[in-house]
Short mmCIF file of C-alpha atoms and ligand atoms in Angstrom, two decimals:
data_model
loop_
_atom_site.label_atom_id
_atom_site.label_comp_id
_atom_site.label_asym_id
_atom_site.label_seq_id
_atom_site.Cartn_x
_atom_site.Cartn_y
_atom_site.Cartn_z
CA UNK H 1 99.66 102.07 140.20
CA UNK H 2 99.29 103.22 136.87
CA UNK H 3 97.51 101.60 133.75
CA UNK H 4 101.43 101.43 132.10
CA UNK H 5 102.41 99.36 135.32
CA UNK H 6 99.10 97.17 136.31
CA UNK H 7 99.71 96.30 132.34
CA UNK H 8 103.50 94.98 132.82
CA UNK H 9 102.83 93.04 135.72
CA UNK H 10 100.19 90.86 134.16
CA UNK H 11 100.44 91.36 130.08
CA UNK H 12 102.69 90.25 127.40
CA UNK H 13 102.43 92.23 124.10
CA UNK H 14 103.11 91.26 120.70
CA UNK H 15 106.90 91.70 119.35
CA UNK H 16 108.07 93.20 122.14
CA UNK H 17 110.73 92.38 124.25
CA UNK H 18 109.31 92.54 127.75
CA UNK H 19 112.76 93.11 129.47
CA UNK H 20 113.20 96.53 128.45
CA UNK H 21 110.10 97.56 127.13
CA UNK H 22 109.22 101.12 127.38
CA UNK H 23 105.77 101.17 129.68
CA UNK H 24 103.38 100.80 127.33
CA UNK H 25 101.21 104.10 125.88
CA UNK H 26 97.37 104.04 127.49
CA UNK H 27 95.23 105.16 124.93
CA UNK H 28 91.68 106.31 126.13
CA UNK H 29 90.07 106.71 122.55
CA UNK H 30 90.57 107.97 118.78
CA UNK H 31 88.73 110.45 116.50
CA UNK H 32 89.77 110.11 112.77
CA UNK H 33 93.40 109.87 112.56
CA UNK H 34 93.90 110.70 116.18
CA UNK H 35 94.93 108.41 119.57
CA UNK H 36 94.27 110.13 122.57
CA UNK H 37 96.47 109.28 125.72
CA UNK H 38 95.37 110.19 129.47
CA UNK H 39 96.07 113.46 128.89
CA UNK H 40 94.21 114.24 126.08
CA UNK H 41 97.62 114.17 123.79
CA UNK H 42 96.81 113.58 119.87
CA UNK H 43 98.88 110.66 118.67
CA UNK H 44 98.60 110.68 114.46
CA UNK H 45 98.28 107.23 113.45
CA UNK H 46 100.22 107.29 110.85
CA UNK H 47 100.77 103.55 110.00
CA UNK H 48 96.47 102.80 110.52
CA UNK H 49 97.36 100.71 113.87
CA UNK H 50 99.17 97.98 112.10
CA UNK H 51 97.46 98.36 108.67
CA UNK H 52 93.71 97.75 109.69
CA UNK H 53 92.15 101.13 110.39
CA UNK H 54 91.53 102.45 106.98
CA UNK H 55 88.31 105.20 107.69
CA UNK H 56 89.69 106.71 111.11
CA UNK H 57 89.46 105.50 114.53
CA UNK H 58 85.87 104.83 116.29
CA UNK H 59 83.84 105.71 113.09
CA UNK H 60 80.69 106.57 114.56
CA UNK H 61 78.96 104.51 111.24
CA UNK H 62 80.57 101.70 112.14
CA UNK H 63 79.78 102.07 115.59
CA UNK H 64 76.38 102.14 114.87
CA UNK H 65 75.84 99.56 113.06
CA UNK H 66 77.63 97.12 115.17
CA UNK H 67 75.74 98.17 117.76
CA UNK H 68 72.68 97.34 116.57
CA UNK H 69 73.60 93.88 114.86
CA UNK H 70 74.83 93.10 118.90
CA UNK H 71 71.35 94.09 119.92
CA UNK H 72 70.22 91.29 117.47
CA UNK H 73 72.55 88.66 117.11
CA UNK H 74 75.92 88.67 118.70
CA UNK H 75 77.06 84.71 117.21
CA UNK H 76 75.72 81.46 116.12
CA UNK H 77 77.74 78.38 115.29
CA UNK H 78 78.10 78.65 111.25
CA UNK H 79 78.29 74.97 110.50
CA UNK H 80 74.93 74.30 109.64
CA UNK H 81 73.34 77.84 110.41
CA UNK H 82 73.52 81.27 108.41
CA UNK H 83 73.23 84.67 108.29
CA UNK H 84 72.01 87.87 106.61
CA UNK H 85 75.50 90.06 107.60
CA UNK H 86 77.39 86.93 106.26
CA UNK H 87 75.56 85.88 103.03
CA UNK H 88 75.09 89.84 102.44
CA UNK H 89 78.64 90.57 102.87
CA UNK H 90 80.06 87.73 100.84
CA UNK H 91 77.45 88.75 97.97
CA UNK H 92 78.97 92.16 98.14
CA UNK H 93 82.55 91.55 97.98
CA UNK H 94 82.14 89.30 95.41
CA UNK H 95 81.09 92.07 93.21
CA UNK H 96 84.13 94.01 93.60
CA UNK H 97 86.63 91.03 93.89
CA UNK H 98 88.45 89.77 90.02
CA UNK H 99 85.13 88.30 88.64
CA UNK H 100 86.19 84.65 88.83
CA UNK H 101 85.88 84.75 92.55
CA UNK H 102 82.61 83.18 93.79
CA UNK H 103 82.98 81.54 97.10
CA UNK H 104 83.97 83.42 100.49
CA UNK H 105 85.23 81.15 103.48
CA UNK H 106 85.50 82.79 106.74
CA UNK H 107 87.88 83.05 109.27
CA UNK H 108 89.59 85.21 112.37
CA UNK H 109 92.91 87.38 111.50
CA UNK H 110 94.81 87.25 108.28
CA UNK H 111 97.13 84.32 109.29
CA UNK H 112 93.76 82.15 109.22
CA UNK H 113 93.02 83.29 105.94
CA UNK H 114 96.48 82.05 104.72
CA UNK H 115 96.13 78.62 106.58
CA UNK H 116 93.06 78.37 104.95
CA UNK H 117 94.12 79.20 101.57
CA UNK H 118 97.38 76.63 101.90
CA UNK H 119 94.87 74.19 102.27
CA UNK H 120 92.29 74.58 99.92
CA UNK H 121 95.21 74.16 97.53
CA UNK H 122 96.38 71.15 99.04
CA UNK H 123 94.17 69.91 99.24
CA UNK H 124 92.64 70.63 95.64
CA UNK H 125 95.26 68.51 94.58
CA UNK H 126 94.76 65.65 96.70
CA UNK H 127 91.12 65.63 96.04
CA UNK H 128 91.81 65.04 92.37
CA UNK H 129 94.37 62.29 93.06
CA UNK H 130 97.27 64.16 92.03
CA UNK H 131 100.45 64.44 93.71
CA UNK H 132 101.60 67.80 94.03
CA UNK H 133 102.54 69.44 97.38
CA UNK H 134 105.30 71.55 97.26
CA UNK H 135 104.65 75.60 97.59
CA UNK H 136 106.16 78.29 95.60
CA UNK H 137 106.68 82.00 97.66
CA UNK H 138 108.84 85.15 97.45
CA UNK H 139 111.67 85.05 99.09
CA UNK H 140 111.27 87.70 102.53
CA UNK H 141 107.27 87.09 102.09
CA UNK H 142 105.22 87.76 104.99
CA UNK H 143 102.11 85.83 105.76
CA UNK H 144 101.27 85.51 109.13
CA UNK H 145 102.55 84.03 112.53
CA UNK H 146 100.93 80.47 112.51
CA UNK H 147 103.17 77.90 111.42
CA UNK H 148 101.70 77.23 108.03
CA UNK H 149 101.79 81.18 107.39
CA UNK H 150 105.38 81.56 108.98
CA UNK H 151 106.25 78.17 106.45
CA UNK H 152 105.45 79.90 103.25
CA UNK H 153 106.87 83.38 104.79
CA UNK H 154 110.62 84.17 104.58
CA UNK H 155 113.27 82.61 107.35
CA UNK H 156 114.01 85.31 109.34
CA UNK H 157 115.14 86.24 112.89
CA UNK H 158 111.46 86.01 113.75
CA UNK H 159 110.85 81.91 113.19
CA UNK H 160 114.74 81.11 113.35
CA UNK H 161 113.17 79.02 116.73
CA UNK H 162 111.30 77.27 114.71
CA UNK H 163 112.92 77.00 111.43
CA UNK H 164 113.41 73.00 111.46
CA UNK H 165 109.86 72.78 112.08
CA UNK H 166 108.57 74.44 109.09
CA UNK H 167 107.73 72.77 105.82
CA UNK H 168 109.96 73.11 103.00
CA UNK H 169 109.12 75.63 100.59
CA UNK H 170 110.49 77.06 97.11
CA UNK H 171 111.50 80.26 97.45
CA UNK H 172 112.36 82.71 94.37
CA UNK H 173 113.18 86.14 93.83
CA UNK H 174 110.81 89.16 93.35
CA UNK H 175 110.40 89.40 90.08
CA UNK H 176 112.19 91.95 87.53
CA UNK H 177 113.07 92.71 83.64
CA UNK H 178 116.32 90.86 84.15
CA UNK H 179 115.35 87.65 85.57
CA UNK H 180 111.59 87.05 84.96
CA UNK H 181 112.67 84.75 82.04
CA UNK H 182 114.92 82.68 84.64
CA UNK H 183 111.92 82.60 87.46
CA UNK H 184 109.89 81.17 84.35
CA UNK H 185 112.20 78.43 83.77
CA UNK H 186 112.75 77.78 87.45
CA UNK H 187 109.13 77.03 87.51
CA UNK H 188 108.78 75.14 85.11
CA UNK H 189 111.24 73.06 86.42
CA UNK H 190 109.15 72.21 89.23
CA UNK H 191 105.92 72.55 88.07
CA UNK H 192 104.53 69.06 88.23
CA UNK H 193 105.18 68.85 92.12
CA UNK H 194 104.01 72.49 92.63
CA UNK H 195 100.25 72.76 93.99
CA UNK H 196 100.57 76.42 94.51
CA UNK H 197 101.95 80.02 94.50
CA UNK H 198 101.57 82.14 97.18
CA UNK H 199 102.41 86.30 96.57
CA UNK H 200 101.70 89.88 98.44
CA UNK H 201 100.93 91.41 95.44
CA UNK H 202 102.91 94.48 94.80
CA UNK H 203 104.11 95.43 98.02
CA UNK H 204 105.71 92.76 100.65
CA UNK H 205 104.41 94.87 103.95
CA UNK H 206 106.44 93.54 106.73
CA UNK H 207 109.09 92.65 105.02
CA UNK H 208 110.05 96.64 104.60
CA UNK H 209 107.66 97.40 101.94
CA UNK H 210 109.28 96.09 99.29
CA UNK H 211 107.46 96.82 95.79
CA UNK H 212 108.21 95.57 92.58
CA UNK H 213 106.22 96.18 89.51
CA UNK H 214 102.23 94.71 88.38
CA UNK H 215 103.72 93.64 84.68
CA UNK H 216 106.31 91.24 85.77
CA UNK H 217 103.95 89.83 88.74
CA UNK H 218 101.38 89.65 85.87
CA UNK H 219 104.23 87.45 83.78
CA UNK H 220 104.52 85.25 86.36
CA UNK H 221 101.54 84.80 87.37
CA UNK H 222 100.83 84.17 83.44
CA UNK H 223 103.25 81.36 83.01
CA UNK H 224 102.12 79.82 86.66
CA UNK H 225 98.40 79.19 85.34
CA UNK H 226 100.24 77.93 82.16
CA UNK H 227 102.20 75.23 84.51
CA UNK H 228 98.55 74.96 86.25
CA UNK H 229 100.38 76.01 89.56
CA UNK H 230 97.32 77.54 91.50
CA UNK H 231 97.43 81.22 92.35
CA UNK H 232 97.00 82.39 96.09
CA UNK H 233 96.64 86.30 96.21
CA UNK H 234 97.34 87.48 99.54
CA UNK H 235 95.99 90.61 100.12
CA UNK H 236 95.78 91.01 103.87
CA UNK H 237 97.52 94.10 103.78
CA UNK H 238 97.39 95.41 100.45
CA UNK H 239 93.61 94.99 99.88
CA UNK H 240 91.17 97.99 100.16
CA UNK H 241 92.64 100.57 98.61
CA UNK H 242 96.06 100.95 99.68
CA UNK H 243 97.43 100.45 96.99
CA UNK H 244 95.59 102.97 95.16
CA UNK H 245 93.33 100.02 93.39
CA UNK H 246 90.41 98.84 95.14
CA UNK H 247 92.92 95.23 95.58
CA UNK H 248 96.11 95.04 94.40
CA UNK H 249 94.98 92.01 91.84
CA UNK H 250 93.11 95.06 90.00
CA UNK H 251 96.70 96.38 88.67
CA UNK H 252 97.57 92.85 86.79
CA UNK H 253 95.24 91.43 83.80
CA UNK H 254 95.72 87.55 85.25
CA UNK H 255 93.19 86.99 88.31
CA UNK H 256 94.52 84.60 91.29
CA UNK H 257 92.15 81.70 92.30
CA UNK H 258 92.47 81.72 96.02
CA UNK H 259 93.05 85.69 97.34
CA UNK H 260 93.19 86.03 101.32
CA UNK H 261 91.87 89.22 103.17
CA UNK H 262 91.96 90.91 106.56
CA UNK H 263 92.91 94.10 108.01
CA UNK H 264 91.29 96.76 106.36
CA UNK H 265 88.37 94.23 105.89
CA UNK H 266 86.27 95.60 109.04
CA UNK H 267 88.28 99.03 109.00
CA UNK H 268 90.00 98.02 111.74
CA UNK H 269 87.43 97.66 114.05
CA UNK H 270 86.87 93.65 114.24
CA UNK H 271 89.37 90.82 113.77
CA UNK H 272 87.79 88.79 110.79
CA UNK H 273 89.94 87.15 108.13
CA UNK H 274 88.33 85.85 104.50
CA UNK H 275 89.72 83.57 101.95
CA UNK H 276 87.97 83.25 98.58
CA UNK H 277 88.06 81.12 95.70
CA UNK H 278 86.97 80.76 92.00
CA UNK H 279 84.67 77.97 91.43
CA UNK H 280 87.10 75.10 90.13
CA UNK H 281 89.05 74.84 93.42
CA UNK H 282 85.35 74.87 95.59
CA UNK H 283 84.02 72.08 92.81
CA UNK H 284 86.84 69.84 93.69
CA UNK H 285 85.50 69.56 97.27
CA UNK H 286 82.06 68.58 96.38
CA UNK H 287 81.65 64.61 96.27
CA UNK H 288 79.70 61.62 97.76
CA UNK H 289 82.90 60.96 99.35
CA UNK H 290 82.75 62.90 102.99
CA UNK H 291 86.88 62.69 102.68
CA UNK H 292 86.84 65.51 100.38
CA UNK H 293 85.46 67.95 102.68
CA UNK H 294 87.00 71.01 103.82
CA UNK H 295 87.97 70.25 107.39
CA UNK H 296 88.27 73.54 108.68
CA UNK H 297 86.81 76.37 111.10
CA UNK H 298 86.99 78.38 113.74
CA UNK H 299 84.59 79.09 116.59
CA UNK H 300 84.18 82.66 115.81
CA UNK H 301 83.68 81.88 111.71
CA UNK H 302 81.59 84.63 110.65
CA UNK H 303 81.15 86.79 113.43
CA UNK H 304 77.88 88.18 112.68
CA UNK H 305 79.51 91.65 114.13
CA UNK H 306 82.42 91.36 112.85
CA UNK H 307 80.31 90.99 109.47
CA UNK H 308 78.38 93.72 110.48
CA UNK H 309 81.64 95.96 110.90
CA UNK H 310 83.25 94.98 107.08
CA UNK H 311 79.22 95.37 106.15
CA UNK H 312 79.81 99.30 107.57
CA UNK H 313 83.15 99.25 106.18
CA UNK H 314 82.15 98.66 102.95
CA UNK H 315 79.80 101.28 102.50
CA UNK H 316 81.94 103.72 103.44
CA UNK H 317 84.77 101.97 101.15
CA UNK H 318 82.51 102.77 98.19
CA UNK H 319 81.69 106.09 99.09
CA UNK H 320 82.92 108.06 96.17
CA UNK H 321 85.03 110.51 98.73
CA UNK H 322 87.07 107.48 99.82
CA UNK H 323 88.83 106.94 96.85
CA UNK H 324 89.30 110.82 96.31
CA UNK H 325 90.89 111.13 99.65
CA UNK H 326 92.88 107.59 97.79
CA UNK H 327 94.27 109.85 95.43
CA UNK H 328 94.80 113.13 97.33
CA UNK H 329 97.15 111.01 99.67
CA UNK H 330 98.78 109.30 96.77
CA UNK H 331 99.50 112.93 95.44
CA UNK H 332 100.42 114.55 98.49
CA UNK H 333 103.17 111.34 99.42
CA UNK H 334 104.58 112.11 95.55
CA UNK H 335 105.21 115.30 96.14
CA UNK H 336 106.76 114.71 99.01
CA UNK H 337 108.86 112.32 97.34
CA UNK H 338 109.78 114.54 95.13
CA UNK H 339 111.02 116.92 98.30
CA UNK H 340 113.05 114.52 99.59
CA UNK H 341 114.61 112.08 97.77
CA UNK H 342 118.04 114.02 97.18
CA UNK H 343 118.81 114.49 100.76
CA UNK H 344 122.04 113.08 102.10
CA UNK H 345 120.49 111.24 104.85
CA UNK H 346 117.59 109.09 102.41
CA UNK H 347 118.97 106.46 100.35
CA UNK H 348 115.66 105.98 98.25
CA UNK H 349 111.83 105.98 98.71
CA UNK H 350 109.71 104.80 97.16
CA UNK H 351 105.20 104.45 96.73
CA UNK H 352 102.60 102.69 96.00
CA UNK H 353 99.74 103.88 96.28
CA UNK H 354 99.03 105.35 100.01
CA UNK H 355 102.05 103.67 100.88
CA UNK H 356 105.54 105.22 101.17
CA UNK H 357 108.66 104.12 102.56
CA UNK H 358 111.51 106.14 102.96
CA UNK H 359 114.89 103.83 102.82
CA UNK H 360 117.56 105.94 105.64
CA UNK H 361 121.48 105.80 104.85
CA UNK H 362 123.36 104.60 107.88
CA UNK H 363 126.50 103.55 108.62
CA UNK H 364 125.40 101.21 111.23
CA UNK H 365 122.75 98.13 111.48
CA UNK H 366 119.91 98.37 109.34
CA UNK H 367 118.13 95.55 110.69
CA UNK H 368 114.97 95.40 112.68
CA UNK H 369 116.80 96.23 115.92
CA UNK H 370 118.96 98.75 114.73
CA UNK H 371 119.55 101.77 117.10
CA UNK H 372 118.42 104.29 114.30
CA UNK H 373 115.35 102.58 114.41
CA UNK H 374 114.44 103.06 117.93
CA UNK H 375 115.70 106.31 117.76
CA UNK H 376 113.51 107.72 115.08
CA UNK H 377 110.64 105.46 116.97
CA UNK H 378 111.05 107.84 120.64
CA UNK H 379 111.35 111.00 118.33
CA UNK H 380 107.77 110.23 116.04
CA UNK H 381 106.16 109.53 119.58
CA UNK H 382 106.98 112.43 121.13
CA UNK H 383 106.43 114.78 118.11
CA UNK H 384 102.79 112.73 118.47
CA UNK H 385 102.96 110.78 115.63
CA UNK H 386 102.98 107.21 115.69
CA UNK H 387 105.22 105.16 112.71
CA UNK H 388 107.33 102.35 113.48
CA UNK H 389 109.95 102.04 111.47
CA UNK H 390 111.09 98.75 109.91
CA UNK H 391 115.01 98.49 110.63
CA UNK H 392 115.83 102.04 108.64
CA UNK H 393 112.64 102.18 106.93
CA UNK H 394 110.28 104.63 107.71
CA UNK H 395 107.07 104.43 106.02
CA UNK H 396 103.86 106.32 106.46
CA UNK H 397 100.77 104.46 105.59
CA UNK H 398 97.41 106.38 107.21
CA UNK H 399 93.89 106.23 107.46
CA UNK H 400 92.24 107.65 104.36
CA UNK H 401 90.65 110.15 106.71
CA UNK H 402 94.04 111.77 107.37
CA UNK H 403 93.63 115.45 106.84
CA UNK H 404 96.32 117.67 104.43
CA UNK H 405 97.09 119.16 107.97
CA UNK H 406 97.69 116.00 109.58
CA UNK H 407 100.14 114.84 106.69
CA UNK H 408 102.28 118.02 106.22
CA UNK H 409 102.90 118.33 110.09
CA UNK H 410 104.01 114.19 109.51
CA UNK H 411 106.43 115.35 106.43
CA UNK H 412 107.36 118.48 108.36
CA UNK H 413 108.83 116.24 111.34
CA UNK H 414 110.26 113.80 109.31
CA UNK H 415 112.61 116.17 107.47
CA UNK H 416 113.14 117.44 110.83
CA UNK H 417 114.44 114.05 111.70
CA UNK H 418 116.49 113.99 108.63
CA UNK H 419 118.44 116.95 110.15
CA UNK H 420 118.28 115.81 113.89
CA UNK H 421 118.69 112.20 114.54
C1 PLP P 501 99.61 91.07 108.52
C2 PLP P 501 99.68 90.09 107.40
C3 PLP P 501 99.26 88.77 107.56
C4 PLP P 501 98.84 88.22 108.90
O1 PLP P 501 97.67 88.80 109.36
P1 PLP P 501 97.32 88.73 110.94
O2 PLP P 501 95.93 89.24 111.01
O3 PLP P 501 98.31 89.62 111.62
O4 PLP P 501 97.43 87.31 111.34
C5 PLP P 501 99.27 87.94 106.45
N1 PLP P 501 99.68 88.39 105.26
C6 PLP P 501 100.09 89.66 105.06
C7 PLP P 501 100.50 90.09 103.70
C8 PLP P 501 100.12 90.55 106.12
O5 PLP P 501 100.58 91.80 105.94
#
């Protein structure tokens, strides 16, 4: 038996019908934006593995250092106990974070992060005595696959099973020059029951990256601190860069109080989530009264390698060549754009930052299980790319690492696709 089979008779992988699955690629090891299969065959990553691997694949800096914070100190319970990569990471984050963050709370994945985040604000307001628990999100949000993160996210085919079993939430449109005035009143409306607003700033990722612009999310985000509705930032996906920013907060003038991160955080090499705060929210915690503690954690809570690996991350995050190759991609994805956009076949694309989705006219379903979808899927693979399209939305979101080769062969096939599938 091969790996593809031995893996379908014992594993179950994420969003993926089993039934009909296509065996599953075997991937032996990566090299910058390259996947290698058994037979040595490049596969480009061109979506960063699910949005995490922002330097290239089995960064031999990360690698290092990871393996020498395992030949010191692979865990220790963090209730009670500390340590450097933790304190030293948080320290360092919070210099580059909107300068009223100052507290870092760790967790595992980004849906962590959100849970964590829902209820520092909930419980903010029920440590001051004040009853306001409703939740204000964006209508097709995305923010994770645990049930407070699929509550606040938009109903969709993927929780329709468990739809009666998610707390209500408010849900309003993205935000625009034609009805930011009405969102405004619609919050107000509700403001004295509201205990927080949760956003993707900029782009909603799974959703189909969908972007909408930094001055009406600034607006809103204005008049929501005005209503004293709390302000939850998440930037699991958008943080680090992708959106050509350091974090997507860095585009609007009004900072959140509560911002979630995880993906890019360790470069894609650990899971690790973070949520941090500004001081007000982590002051409403602290009392005689042990009922006002944060009851929360995970075993893993600050990994001291995963720490290690958003520690190695970092550095290479600030390394001035990082945000040139930022910009290079930005300009490269314009111009190609610019290429494109009249074709028959695209109905509209659109960027932000190293991001760019590419919206496909078809006569048929455009939803996640549309035909067009898995067609374009088979064709990327065996052209040796890798993008997943979302319904009939291609996007292209790659390491920063990605070489001008890499991304013209990527354009090259996709306007190859344009003619062909
Ligand atoms: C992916 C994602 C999450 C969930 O992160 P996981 O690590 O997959 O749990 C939350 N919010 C946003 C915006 C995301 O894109």
């Amino acid at each position: 038996m091969n790996l593809s089979e031995r893996d379908l008779k014992v594993v179950w992988h994420p969003y993926t019908q089993m039934l009909n699955a296509l065996p599953p690629i075997p991937i032996v090891r990566g090299n910058g934006a390259c996947l290698f299969d058994e037979d040595d065959k490049c596969y480009i990553d061109a979506i960063s593995s699910w949005w995490v691997n922002i330097h290239g694949h089995a960064h031999p800096y990360i690698a290092q250092k990871v393996a020498e914070q395992l030949q010191k100190l692979e865990h220790v319970i963090f209730a009670g106990f500390t340590h450097e990569p933790a304190v030293d990471l948080a320290e360092r984050l919070l210099k580059i974070l909107p300068a009223n963050q100052t507290k870092v709370f760790y967790s595992d994945n980004g849906s962590t992060a959100v849970e964590v985040a829902i209820k520092m604000c909930l419980q903010f307001w029920h440590n001051r005595g004040q009853q306001r628990t409703k939740i204000l999100a964006f209508k097709n949000a995305y923010h994770g696959d645990t049930f407070g993160a699929m509550a606040v996210s938009g109903r969709s085919a993927f929780t329709a099973a468990y739809d009666s079993l998610l707390f209500d939430v408010d849900f309003i449109d993205l935000p625009d020059s034609a009805n930011i005035e009405a969102l405004k009143s619609q919050i107000s409306n509700l403001k004295s029951q509201l205990a927080c607003f949760i956003f993707e700033p900029l782009v909603q990722g799974a959703s189909g990256m969908i972007m909408y612009e930094a001055k009406y999310l600034d607006q809103l985000m204005a008049h929501c601190r005005q209503e004293q509705v709390l302000l939850i930032a998440d930037e699991v996906f958008t943080g680090f860069g992708r959106t050509g920013k350091a974090f997507a907060c860095d585009h609007v003038s009004v900072q959140p109080d509560v911002m979630c991160f995880s993906k890019g955080l360790t470069g894609g090499t650990m899971a690790m989530g973070l949520t941090t705060c500004a001081q007000f929210i982590y002051d409403a915690f602290l009392s005689e009264d042990r009922l006002k503690t944060l009851f929360h954690g995970h075993s893993y809570t600050a990994n001291p390698v995963a720490c290690s690996a958003a520690q190695a991350s970092l550095d290479l995050f600030l390394a001035d060549s990082t945000m040139e190759n930022i910009r290079r991609i930005e300009n490269r994805h314009r111009q190609f754009a610019m290429k494109i956009q009249n074709h028959p076949r695209i109905r509209s694309t659109r960027q932000t930052g190293t991001i760019i989705a590419m919206e496909w006219e078809t006569r048929t379903d455009t939803s996640y299980f549309s035909s067009l979808r898995d067609r374009l899927y088979l064709y990327f693979l065996d052209a040796g790319i890798i993008l997943r399209p979302l319904g009939n939305i291609v996007y292209i979101l790659p390491p920063y690492c990605i070489t001008d080769e890499q991304l013209d062969y990527i354009y090259s096939k996709i306007e190859n696709a344009l003619e062909t599938i």
